[in-house]
Amino acid sequence: MIFKSLVNSIIPSDLMSKSSGKLHSSVLQQKKSFSLLQCLQQSNFIVGHVIARVDMRYSIWSLINQALTGNQGWKPAWREPEPKKNYQIIIIGGGGHGLATAFYLASRYGMSNIAVLEKGWIGSGNIGRNTTIIRSNYLLDGNEPFYEESLKLWEGLEQDLNYNAMISQRGIINLYHSDSQRDAYVRRGNAMRLHGADAKLLKLEQLRNMCPFLDFENARFPVMGGLLQARAGTARHDAVAWGYARAADQRGVDIIQNCEVTDFIIKDGACVGVKTSRGTITAGKVGVAVAGSTSRVMAKAGLRLPIESHVLQAFVSEGLKPVIPGVITFGAGHFYISQSDKGGLVFGGNIDGYNSYAQRGNLPVFEDVCQSGMAIMPMIGRARILRNWGGIMDMSMDGSPIIDKTPIDQLFLNAGWCYGGFKATPASGLCFAHLLARDEPHEVAKKLRLDRFRCGAMLDERGAGAQPNLH
Amino acid sequence: MIINHPKLGPRDAAEFTILGDASMLNRPDWQADNADDEFYTYVYLRDNPAGLHRELWFHEQGDRSWLVVTRDTITHDVVDVSLASNVALAAKSKKVTKTLNTKKTREKLKSKGQNR
Ligand SMILES: Cc1cc2nc3c(=O)[nH]c(=O)nc-3n(C[C@H](O)[C@H](O)[C@H](O)COP(=O)(O)OP(=O)(O)OC[C@H]3O[C@@H](n4cnc5c(N)ncnc54)[C@H](O)[C@@H]3O)c2cc1C
């Protein structure tokens, strides 16, 4: 589309072939007045090819060049290499976190000879299933600096990756419905600001101006105001996976799809490689970032973890004109909503609550989520839901993640992301890369330890205790 | 999901709340030497299997009984349901017979003149 509109803006539309969007070369030849255009096309072709040969960077030049040459020159965004016998570092899981880890290992820690092993195709897991909210509005010392680091990385991500991930800082508002909830949000906002994040408490009148459609007079849960993080927003989830994959691949990382890790090779208490559906691969270090499959995969290394796998559903409505300005969350139930650039309302709520590996949920939660939505914005009641799906999340015992070594040498773990791991993707990749490269935790991930459950240094934002389905 | 309640018949899972892995029925001995290890395992670590999973459900909007439900986490099929009280009792009597049968306890009881 973008290419087409670009071409349209340069060339009168009657010169375009209606069906394919390609230039009619015969028309060009007939009309002498377009020799200038031909020159332009020619020069862009040359410039474009030079650029293409350098690294196939996406830019206005590559766009124009491709637009003028019928979009025939786009190359696959990453290679499909055969797995080598040995790598310095193997990352298991080609989700957002695994791909980001590989990218930062290559770009910031100067490592090469890295493979990402993915059992399906990249983007088939939660990275392609989430509701795309990015934010850093956490309370605890162990979490907030980490998520703020992540938000800073999001802000420069498209430039780092040379990829349009459609990052849109449209803001998030957490609604409050009681005096005590307002006090809790004031405390959270202050904690955020102490860590350099932005937060603003919205009074009722301010909120009325921004979101006039909310059910302010709701008898049971009147809306009293909200906590705004203006720098929060949304991103195109699969573009994040593709962008990291392409950028990692350009730095020499082998992304190997359809390659399921079936076992670990452990010698003298150290992990020295993995068995996969595509053969045995040895490695200096192995990092596991398989989200919902964490317990399954780590059981192969004999580890039991403080994690349960649960299903979370997401919902998308038919496309509507712009109605919802940013991300809005309900404070008296579990419901969050935003509107995609295509116009669909993207929303979700509670996890189903029972252990699941099914990637689909059940109807009671469907009903619950829709009821919560209706409680704060009755205007969505007439919108039809087009699609709904589920993803399997690695719910940890305190609701916070783990980026740490394991009791097995050279085997590292990145897990416990619950339903909030999309926003964490950049920082998770950076911190996991740091741990893998340096053998010590990154400054902002020091408290995301595996042994915190044993020693009591829990990071329980919600104060819900050791019950994963309550976080 | 439908849970086939042993006393009330098939009920909608929405009437229940789930607590989690049924291993929580086996509370460790708080006086044992390794109690801290045992409690760490008991409170925090889970098998989290893909496949059959025994779990505790509470019939909150029904007869308020606790059930042990065996469910497939890949298909959501419920394959077995029993009253948690029965499961706990069965486990207890098994444990008692087991302790009585171990050589050490028998000897201990003998020395105290309590052998039956
Ligand atoms: C419905 C839904 C909504 C969500 N909304 C949000 C949100 O708004 N904001 C937010 O921050 N987070 C959200 N999340 C959470 C977020 O999506 C996840 O926490 C995050 O994506 C997990 O990290 P990942 O991208 O690496 O996982 P994944 O994309 O799941 O990657 C893990 C990969 O490991 C692969 N794998 C598994 N086993 C093996 C094996 N044996 N060998 C090789 N590969 C294997 C899988 O195929 C998968 O591709 C949501 C999640 C869901 C399901």
XYZ file of C-alpha atoms and ligand atoms in Angstrom:
640
model
C 0.000 0.000 0.000
C 2.648 2.463 1.070
C 4.636 1.786 -2.067
C 1.569 2.166 -4.200
C 0.566 5.483 -2.697
C 4.128 6.699 -3.049
C 4.141 5.823 -6.707
C 0.741 7.415 -7.059
C 1.992 10.635 -5.619
C 4.890 10.817 -8.069
C 3.210 9.537 -11.191
C -0.245 10.444 -12.520
C -2.512 7.541 -11.835
C -3.561 7.058 -15.463
C -0.043 5.851 -16.193
C -0.404 3.066 -13.686
C -1.637 -0.331 -14.565
C -4.830 -0.652 -12.540
C -4.346 -4.306 -11.817
C -0.744 -4.574 -10.776
C 0.307 -1.080 -9.865
C 3.251 -1.424 -12.252
C 4.273 1.299 -14.647
C 3.192 0.766 -18.208
C 6.514 0.797 -19.954
C 4.766 1.219 -23.291
C 3.129 4.382 -22.054
C 6.458 5.665 -20.855
C 8.029 5.035 -24.217
C 5.236 6.792 -26.074
C 5.332 9.992 -24.070
C 8.572 11.844 -24.515
C 7.747 14.231 -21.746
C 8.513 11.505 -19.295
C 12.162 11.226 -20.118
C 12.806 13.059 -16.877
C 10.962 10.381 -15.043
C 12.996 7.776 -16.809
C 16.171 9.483 -15.688
C 14.897 9.522 -12.173
C 13.970 5.907 -12.422
C 17.367 5.068 -13.864
C 19.315 6.933 -11.244
C 17.257 5.510 -8.442
C 17.757 2.110 -9.878
C 21.504 2.566 -9.672
C 21.482 4.176 -6.241
C 19.054 1.564 -5.065
C 21.251 -1.237 -6.273
C 24.299 0.196 -4.595
C 22.355 0.406 -1.349
C 20.927 -3.035 -1.868
C 24.392 -4.432 -2.269
C 25.599 -2.752 0.905
C 22.981 -4.196 3.251
C 19.517 -3.874 1.749
C 18.777 -1.001 4.109
C 15.186 0.163 4.085
C 15.034 3.871 3.342
C 13.167 6.421 1.300
C 15.575 5.575 -1.530
C 14.902 1.861 -1.400
C 11.172 2.634 -1.327
C 11.328 4.914 -4.363
C 13.594 2.532 -6.174
C 11.287 -0.404 -5.576
C 8.205 1.638 -6.354
C 9.646 2.597 -9.717
C 10.768 -0.913 -10.571
C 7.577 -2.733 -9.795
C 8.620 -3.891 -6.334
C 10.487 -6.777 -7.920
C 13.732 -6.286 -6.058
C 12.719 -6.869 -2.440
C 14.809 -9.624 -0.892
C 13.680 -12.014 1.859
C 14.215 -10.223 5.161
C 16.330 -13.032 6.598
C 18.137 -16.144 5.361
C 17.011 -19.742 5.876
C 20.336 -21.332 6.845
C 20.960 -24.985 7.585
C 21.963 -25.473 11.221
C 25.720 -25.697 11.769
C 27.274 -28.350 13.989
C 28.377 -25.859 16.606
C 27.607 -22.358 17.796
C 29.083 -20.115 20.429
C 25.604 -19.367 21.758
C 22.283 -21.061 21.090
C 19.024 -19.309 21.923
C 16.016 -21.604 22.147
C 12.780 -19.889 21.109
C 12.292 -17.521 18.178
C 9.777 -15.288 19.913
C 10.358 -11.630 20.606
C 12.682 -12.282 23.511
C 14.850 -14.892 21.779
C 15.264 -12.773 18.649
C 15.958 -9.616 20.643
C 18.579 -11.481 22.669
C 20.349 -12.604 19.503
C 20.212 -9.078 18.081
C 21.733 -7.442 21.169
C 24.365 -10.193 21.501
C 25.482 -9.383 17.979
C 25.009 -5.616 17.996
C 26.017 -4.604 21.524
C 28.177 -7.421 22.831
C 30.116 -8.100 19.658
C 29.316 -11.795 19.576
C 28.912 -13.739 16.375
C 28.261 -17.401 15.707
C 24.828 -17.370 17.305
C 21.771 -19.450 16.428
C 18.110 -18.965 17.318
C 16.264 -22.289 17.227
C 12.498 -22.032 16.746
C 10.210 -25.050 16.715
C 7.610 -23.448 14.421
C 7.980 -20.201 12.548
C 9.109 -16.976 14.155
C 6.167 -14.989 15.387
C 4.017 -18.087 15.947
C 4.108 -17.734 19.726
C 2.995 -14.954 22.032
C 4.946 -12.294 20.157
C 2.328 -12.607 17.411
C -0.633 -13.038 19.779
C -0.507 -10.188 22.272
C -2.515 -6.994 22.542
C 0.614 -4.930 21.807
C 0.630 -2.629 24.819
C 3.976 -1.132 25.824
C 4.358 0.839 29.062
C 6.537 1.214 32.139
C 4.015 1.871 34.891
C 5.247 -0.535 37.544
C 5.648 0.042 41.262
C 8.483 -2.083 42.625
C 12.174 -1.200 42.612
C 13.063 -4.540 41.066
C 10.702 -4.018 38.127
C 10.304 -0.331 37.282
C 13.900 0.427 36.152
C 13.781 -2.658 33.937
C 10.539 -1.657 32.213
C 11.673 1.951 31.903
C 14.870 0.755 30.206
C 12.628 -1.206 27.882
C 10.479 1.814 27.042
C 13.631 3.827 26.267
C 14.775 1.068 23.925
C 11.332 1.057 22.252
C 11.724 4.774 21.613
C 14.814 4.184 19.477
C 13.965 0.722 18.235
C 12.914 1.486 14.684
C 16.207 3.314 14.082
C 18.223 0.538 15.780
C 16.559 -2.106 13.639
C 15.960 -0.080 10.467
C 12.433 -1.479 10.537
C 8.998 0.081 10.851
C 7.479 -1.522 13.929
C 4.645 1.025 13.985
C 5.548 2.125 17.485
C 2.965 4.641 18.584
C 3.294 6.459 21.884
C -0.390 7.186 22.223
C -0.417 6.941 26.015
C -2.059 4.679 28.559
C -4.663 5.685 31.138
C -5.358 3.456 34.148
C -8.794 4.483 35.433
C -9.454 4.751 39.161
C -12.830 4.311 40.775
C -12.342 4.979 44.483
C -10.348 7.200 46.825
C -8.108 4.348 47.930
C -7.401 3.386 44.352
C -6.458 6.987 43.573
C -4.024 6.924 46.506
C -2.502 3.701 45.198
C -2.082 5.262 41.752
C -0.494 8.385 43.233
C 2.006 6.112 44.938
C 2.650 4.187 41.728
C 3.028 7.403 39.726
C 5.564 8.718 42.220
C 7.507 5.450 42.131
C 7.603 5.692 38.347
C 8.850 9.260 38.416
C 11.556 8.371 40.920
C 12.893 5.968 38.300
C 12.801 8.566 35.533
C 9.535 7.479 33.915
C 6.678 9.872 33.209
C 3.372 9.759 35.056
C 0.530 12.189 35.473
C -2.572 11.980 37.608
C -5.644 13.018 35.645
C -8.490 14.699 37.504
C -12.017 14.002 36.464
C -12.362 17.094 34.269
C -9.133 16.391 32.394
C -10.252 12.849 31.786
C -13.686 13.988 30.610
C -12.002 16.111 27.975
C -9.780 13.303 26.762
C -12.285 10.444 26.877
C -15.830 11.811 26.886
C -17.216 8.380 26.017
C -16.436 6.753 29.388
C -19.335 5.821 31.659
C -18.409 8.358 34.339
C -21.663 7.980 36.266
C -21.507 4.190 36.426
C -23.482 3.398 39.587
C -21.178 0.679 40.817
C -17.756 1.855 39.639
C -17.927 5.591 38.916
C -14.861 6.798 37.006
C -13.030 9.301 39.211
C -9.872 9.933 37.191
C -6.852 8.159 35.811
C -3.109 7.679 35.894
C -1.636 8.676 32.550
C 1.679 7.530 31.138
C 1.947 9.554 27.943
C 5.041 7.751 26.654
C 3.294 4.375 26.724
C 1.467 3.079 23.675
C 1.337 0.247 21.201
C 3.550 -1.382 18.558
C 2.880 -3.756 15.697
C 3.693 -7.066 17.386
C 4.795 -9.220 14.445
C 6.798 -6.359 12.984
C 8.802 -6.426 16.211
C 9.636 -10.101 15.651
C 10.412 -9.523 11.960
C 12.474 -6.426 12.665
C 14.627 -8.160 15.274
C 14.940 -11.241 13.058
C 16.089 -9.225 10.055
C 18.513 -7.095 12.037
C 19.976 -10.131 13.816
C 20.279 -12.024 10.538
C 22.135 -9.091 8.956
C 24.652 -9.353 11.801
C 25.274 -13.023 11.066
C 22.819 -14.714 13.428
C 21.399 -17.980 12.048
C 17.626 -18.067 12.527
C 16.609 -21.679 12.206
C 12.878 -22.323 11.968
C 11.086 -25.678 12.185
C 13.775 -26.793 14.597
C 12.367 -28.084 17.866
C 14.732 -28.614 20.764
C 13.947 -32.059 22.161
C 16.687 -32.488 24.765
C 19.748 -30.947 26.375
C 23.206 -32.466 26.295
C 24.552 -32.121 29.812
C 28.083 -33.203 30.686
C 29.559 -32.883 34.195
C 26.829 -30.488 35.276
C 27.257 -28.212 32.276
C 25.078 -27.829 29.202
C 27.162 -28.372 26.071
C 24.487 -28.508 23.411
C 20.991 -29.532 22.395
C 19.257 -32.293 20.494
C 16.801 -30.986 17.948
C 14.419 -32.219 15.292
C 17.163 -31.179 12.844
C 20.045 -32.953 14.536
C 22.408 -32.411 17.429
C 23.976 -28.981 17.826
C 26.724 -28.214 20.311
C 27.235 -24.832 21.899
C 29.323 -22.919 24.386
C 26.206 -21.533 26.064
C 22.496 -22.166 25.774
C 19.805 -19.580 26.572
C 16.168 -20.624 26.895
C 13.435 -18.092 25.998
C 10.373 -20.201 25.211
C 7.676 -18.322 27.197
C 4.635 -20.600 27.641
C 6.695 -23.742 26.985
C 9.267 -23.019 29.695
C 8.305 -25.819 32.119
C 8.118 -28.346 29.284
C 11.513 -27.458 27.889
C 13.308 -27.091 31.224
C 11.924 -30.431 32.420
C 14.271 -31.952 29.824
C 17.119 -30.514 31.848
C 15.577 -31.967 35.004
C 14.431 -28.636 36.417
C 11.105 -27.885 38.102
C 10.239 -24.210 38.079
C 8.025 -21.714 39.920
C 5.898 -21.395 36.777
C 2.481 -22.473 35.527
C 1.289 -22.192 31.925
C -2.033 -20.407 31.472
C -4.099 -19.254 28.534
C -4.866 -15.571 27.909
C -7.347 -14.560 25.234
C -7.428 -11.494 23.014
C -10.281 -9.996 21.007
C -10.530 -7.756 17.956
C -13.649 -6.000 16.681
C -14.563 -4.937 13.186
C -12.818 -1.782 11.953
C -14.282 1.470 13.255
C -13.461 5.128 12.773
C -11.018 6.430 15.385
C -12.817 6.426 18.732
C -10.294 5.441 21.389
C -7.305 7.769 21.617
C -4.816 5.576 23.485
C -4.791 2.556 25.742
C -7.401 2.535 28.508
C -7.597 0.096 31.407
C -10.492 -0.525 33.803
C -9.504 -0.222 37.459
C -12.341 -2.197 38.989
C -12.148 -5.246 36.769
C -9.588 -6.583 34.380
C -10.056 -4.995 30.981
C -7.770 -3.083 28.621
C -8.470 -1.691 25.199
C -6.829 0.200 22.366
C -7.641 0.763 18.719
C -5.385 -0.510 15.986
C -4.374 1.623 13.031
C -6.777 -0.420 10.915
C -9.600 0.627 13.238
C -10.236 -2.630 15.087
C -10.748 -2.415 18.826
C -8.099 -4.633 20.397
C -8.959 -5.743 23.905
C -8.538 -8.350 26.587
C -8.905 -9.067 30.265
C -8.306 -11.874 32.725
C -6.561 -15.134 32.019
C -8.855 -18.139 31.991
C -7.306 -19.295 35.258
C -6.604 -22.985 34.676
C -3.373 -24.560 33.437
C -3.452 -24.819 29.665
C -1.268 -25.480 26.646
C -4.181 -25.257 24.207
C -3.717 -21.739 22.766
C -7.460 -21.237 22.997
C -9.716 -20.265 25.864
C -13.326 -20.729 26.919
C -16.499 -18.672 26.708
C -16.994 -17.616 30.370
C -13.915 -15.392 30.149
C -15.117 -14.085 26.793
C -18.316 -12.964 28.515
C -16.474 -11.552 31.521
C -14.157 -9.462 29.344
C -17.037 -8.060 27.300
C -18.997 -7.216 30.452
C -16.005 -5.365 31.898
C -15.688 -3.423 28.644
C -19.344 -2.482 28.729
C -18.965 -1.298 32.318
C -16.621 1.505 31.318
C -17.522 2.251 27.704
C -21.065 1.234 26.764
C -20.482 2.720 23.301
C -18.630 -0.421 22.200
C -21.697 -2.578 22.765
C -22.708 -2.526 19.126
C -19.291 -3.332 17.702
C -19.032 -6.863 16.397
C -16.128 -9.031 17.460
C -14.323 -10.422 14.458
C -11.566 -12.511 15.891
C -10.465 -14.071 19.155
C -7.525 -16.277 20.050
C -5.398 -17.410 22.947
C -1.739 -17.608 23.832
C 0.067 -19.659 26.461
C 1.801 -17.642 29.092
C 4.502 -18.521 31.563
C 2.837 -17.317 34.781
C 5.377 -17.098 37.580
C 4.647 -17.486 41.271
C 5.005 -13.761 42.006
C 3.920 -12.351 38.647
C 7.411 -11.090 37.748
C 9.948 -12.470 35.278
C 13.193 -14.393 35.669
C 16.429 -13.650 33.791
C 19.118 -15.732 35.427
C 21.591 -18.579 35.405
C 20.265 -22.035 36.246
C 21.735 -24.720 38.521
C 23.189 -26.214 35.320
C 26.326 -24.447 34.117
C 26.145 -22.711 30.726
C 22.353 -23.035 30.720
C 20.505 -19.728 31.128
C 16.833 -18.931 31.626
C 14.553 -16.131 30.458
C 10.960 -16.799 31.591
C 7.991 -15.930 33.778
C 6.701 -13.126 31.553
C 3.059 -13.647 32.427
C 0.837 -11.455 30.244
C 3.256 -8.537 30.263
C 6.241 -9.704 28.271
C 5.636 -7.845 25.037
C 6.573 -4.469 26.483
C 9.605 -6.147 28.001
C 10.915 -7.485 24.692
C 13.787 -4.994 24.139
C 15.029 -4.923 27.744
C 14.601 -8.655 28.113
C 16.740 -9.183 25.018
C 19.341 -6.702 26.203
C 19.569 -8.109 29.741
C 19.585 -11.726 28.611
C 22.314 -10.891 26.091
C 24.265 -9.179 28.877
C 23.949 -12.239 31.108
C 24.965 -14.614 28.323
C 27.910 -12.489 27.212
C 29.220 -11.399 30.609
C 28.028 -14.132 32.978
C 26.598 -11.472 35.294
C 23.205 -9.786 35.455
C 22.512 -6.464 33.771
C 22.102 -3.571 36.193
C 18.335 -3.299 35.664
C 17.686 -7.059 35.842
C 19.557 -7.800 39.060
C 16.436 -8.658 41.009
C 14.893 -10.933 38.376
C 16.562 -13.918 40.026
C 15.513 -17.536 39.937
C 16.351 -18.095 43.607
C 14.165 -15.244 44.870
C 11.377 -17.718 45.598
C 13.655 -19.688 47.878
C 15.177 -16.721 49.678
C 12.013 -14.631 49.871
C 13.006 -11.652 47.699
C 9.699 -11.798 45.828
C 8.629 -9.192 43.259
C 4.898 -9.380 43.769
C 3.407 -6.207 42.218
C -0.087 -7.333 43.034
C 0.529 -8.769 46.473
C -1.396 -11.868 45.476
C 1.005 -14.484 46.852
C 2.219 -17.733 45.349
C -0.739 -18.391 43.097
C 0.041 -17.780 39.429
C -3.554 -17.449 38.254
C -4.083 -14.427 40.505
C -1.252 -12.307 39.081
C -15.582 -27.050 30.210
C -17.932 -29.390 32.069
C -16.897 -30.872 35.404
C -18.693 -34.073 36.316
C -19.259 -33.532 40.031
C -19.297 -36.867 41.935
C -22.442 -35.848 43.816
C -24.167 -33.260 41.614
C -23.455 -34.545 38.121
C -22.178 -32.487 35.183
C -21.693 -28.795 36.093
C -20.369 -25.827 34.107
C -16.761 -25.050 35.083
C -17.824 -21.397 35.475
C -19.471 -22.385 38.787
C -16.038 -23.281 40.140
C -12.805 -21.524 40.941
C -9.488 -23.291 40.532
C -6.711 -23.177 43.076
C -4.036 -25.121 41.199
C -1.988 -28.324 41.304
C -3.479 -31.030 43.564
C 0.002 -31.616 44.993
C -1.072 -28.872 47.411
C -2.991 -31.561 49.315
C 0.314 -33.059 50.416
C 1.445 -30.527 52.970
C 4.957 -31.323 54.214
C 5.790 -31.985 57.849
C 6.729 -28.624 59.363
C 8.826 -30.323 62.051
C 11.016 -32.307 59.663
C 14.709 -31.375 59.444
C 14.388 -30.447 55.800
C 11.113 -28.572 56.288
C 12.374 -25.382 54.620
C 13.361 -27.245 51.456
C 10.137 -29.201 51.468
C 8.012 -26.099 51.891
C 9.893 -24.244 49.154
C 9.111 -27.118 46.803
C 5.527 -27.376 48.049
C 4.686 -23.685 47.774
C 6.591 -22.650 44.661
C 7.595 -25.486 42.339
C 5.178 -27.096 39.904
C 5.337 -29.896 37.324
C 3.124 -27.835 34.998
C 2.674 -30.740 32.568
C 1.378 -30.604 29.008
C -1.140 -33.430 29.259
C -2.906 -34.885 32.303
C -2.906 -32.586 35.319
C -4.477 -33.205 38.747
C -5.838 -29.970 40.139
C -7.978 -28.566 42.947
C -11.298 -26.941 42.026
C -13.723 -25.335 44.499
C -17.459 -25.476 43.791
C -17.973 -21.903 44.883
C -21.395 -21.408 43.331
C -22.585 -24.878 44.224
C -22.139 -27.154 47.206
C -18.806 -25.519 48.174
C -16.954 -28.798 47.999
C -13.333 -29.144 46.948
C -12.705 -31.488 44.051
C -9.645 -33.117 42.580
C -10.097 -32.825 38.818
C -7.843 -34.662 36.387
C -7.810 -32.649 33.184
C -5.824 -32.671 29.967
C -4.095 -29.287 29.623
C -3.725 -29.734 25.855
C -7.369 -30.517 25.046
C -9.145 -29.236 28.225
C -10.880 -32.652 28.518
C -11.869 -33.535 32.075
C -11.101 -37.228 32.531
C -11.668 -37.812 36.251
C -13.299 -36.013 39.182
C -13.318 -36.994 42.857
C -14.038 -35.289 46.162
C -10.833 -33.803 47.535
C -11.783 -34.969 51.036
C -11.807 -38.575 49.818
C -8.495 -38.151 48.051
C -6.958 -36.623 51.170
C -8.330 -39.349 53.425
C -7.093 -42.099 51.129
C -3.641 -40.500 51.044
C -3.625 -40.200 54.831
C -4.546 -43.816 55.515
C -1.955 -44.915 52.962
C 0.634 -42.800 54.735
C -0.321 -44.208 58.161
C -0.064 -47.804 56.975
C 3.179 -46.945 55.291
C 4.670 -45.500 58.497
C 3.418 -48.432 60.512
C 4.981 -50.800 58.073
C 8.429 -49.326 57.986
C 10.898 -51.394 59.902
C 12.149 -48.440 61.881
C 8.754 -47.434 63.219
C 7.940 -50.998 64.048
C 11.117 -51.306 66.031
C 10.506 -47.979 67.687
C 7.020 -48.967 68.666
C 8.263 -52.361 69.844
C 10.838 -50.793 72.120
C 8.087 -48.674 73.597
C 5.999 -51.783 74.044
C 3.322 -50.470 71.748
C 3.447 -53.079 69.019
C 0.093 -54.283 67.899
C -3.490 -12.652 24.316
C -2.218 -12.067 24.854
C -2.126 -10.697 25.059
C -0.955 -10.123 25.559
N -0.888 -8.766 25.678
C 0.262 -8.173 26.073
C 0.361 -6.759 26.125
O -0.570 -6.034 25.782
N 1.511 -6.210 26.558
C 2.561 -6.977 26.933
O 3.567 -6.423 27.348
N 2.511 -8.335 26.855
C 1.391 -8.954 26.434
N 1.328 -10.332 26.351
C 2.477 -11.136 26.780
C 3.564 -11.274 25.729
O 3.009 -11.521 24.472
C 4.527 -12.398 26.133
O 4.900 -12.270 27.484
C 5.806 -12.399 25.304
O 5.511 -12.326 23.937
C 6.604 -13.662 25.608
O 7.901 -13.652 25.033
P 8.221 -14.167 23.537
O 7.805 -13.136 22.575
O 9.647 -14.525 23.503
O 7.307 -15.462 23.461
P 6.893 -16.362 22.207
O 6.606 -15.548 21.010
O 5.814 -17.279 22.689
O 8.235 -17.160 21.936
C 8.565 -18.415 22.444
C 8.944 -19.288 21.271
O 9.568 -20.487 21.727
C 9.235 -21.499 20.806
N 9.474 -22.808 21.408
C 8.769 -23.415 22.390
N 9.289 -24.631 22.656
C 10.356 -24.792 21.839
C 11.298 -25.855 21.632
N 11.241 -26.982 22.339
N 12.264 -25.667 20.703
C 12.325 -24.522 19.969
N 11.468 -23.502 20.115
C 10.485 -23.636 21.038
C 7.767 -21.237 20.486
O 7.385 -21.834 19.274
C 7.728 -19.710 20.444
O 7.853 -19.199 19.144
C 0.154 -10.949 25.866
C 0.070 -12.326 25.658
C -1.091 -12.892 25.141
C -1.151 -14.374 24.901
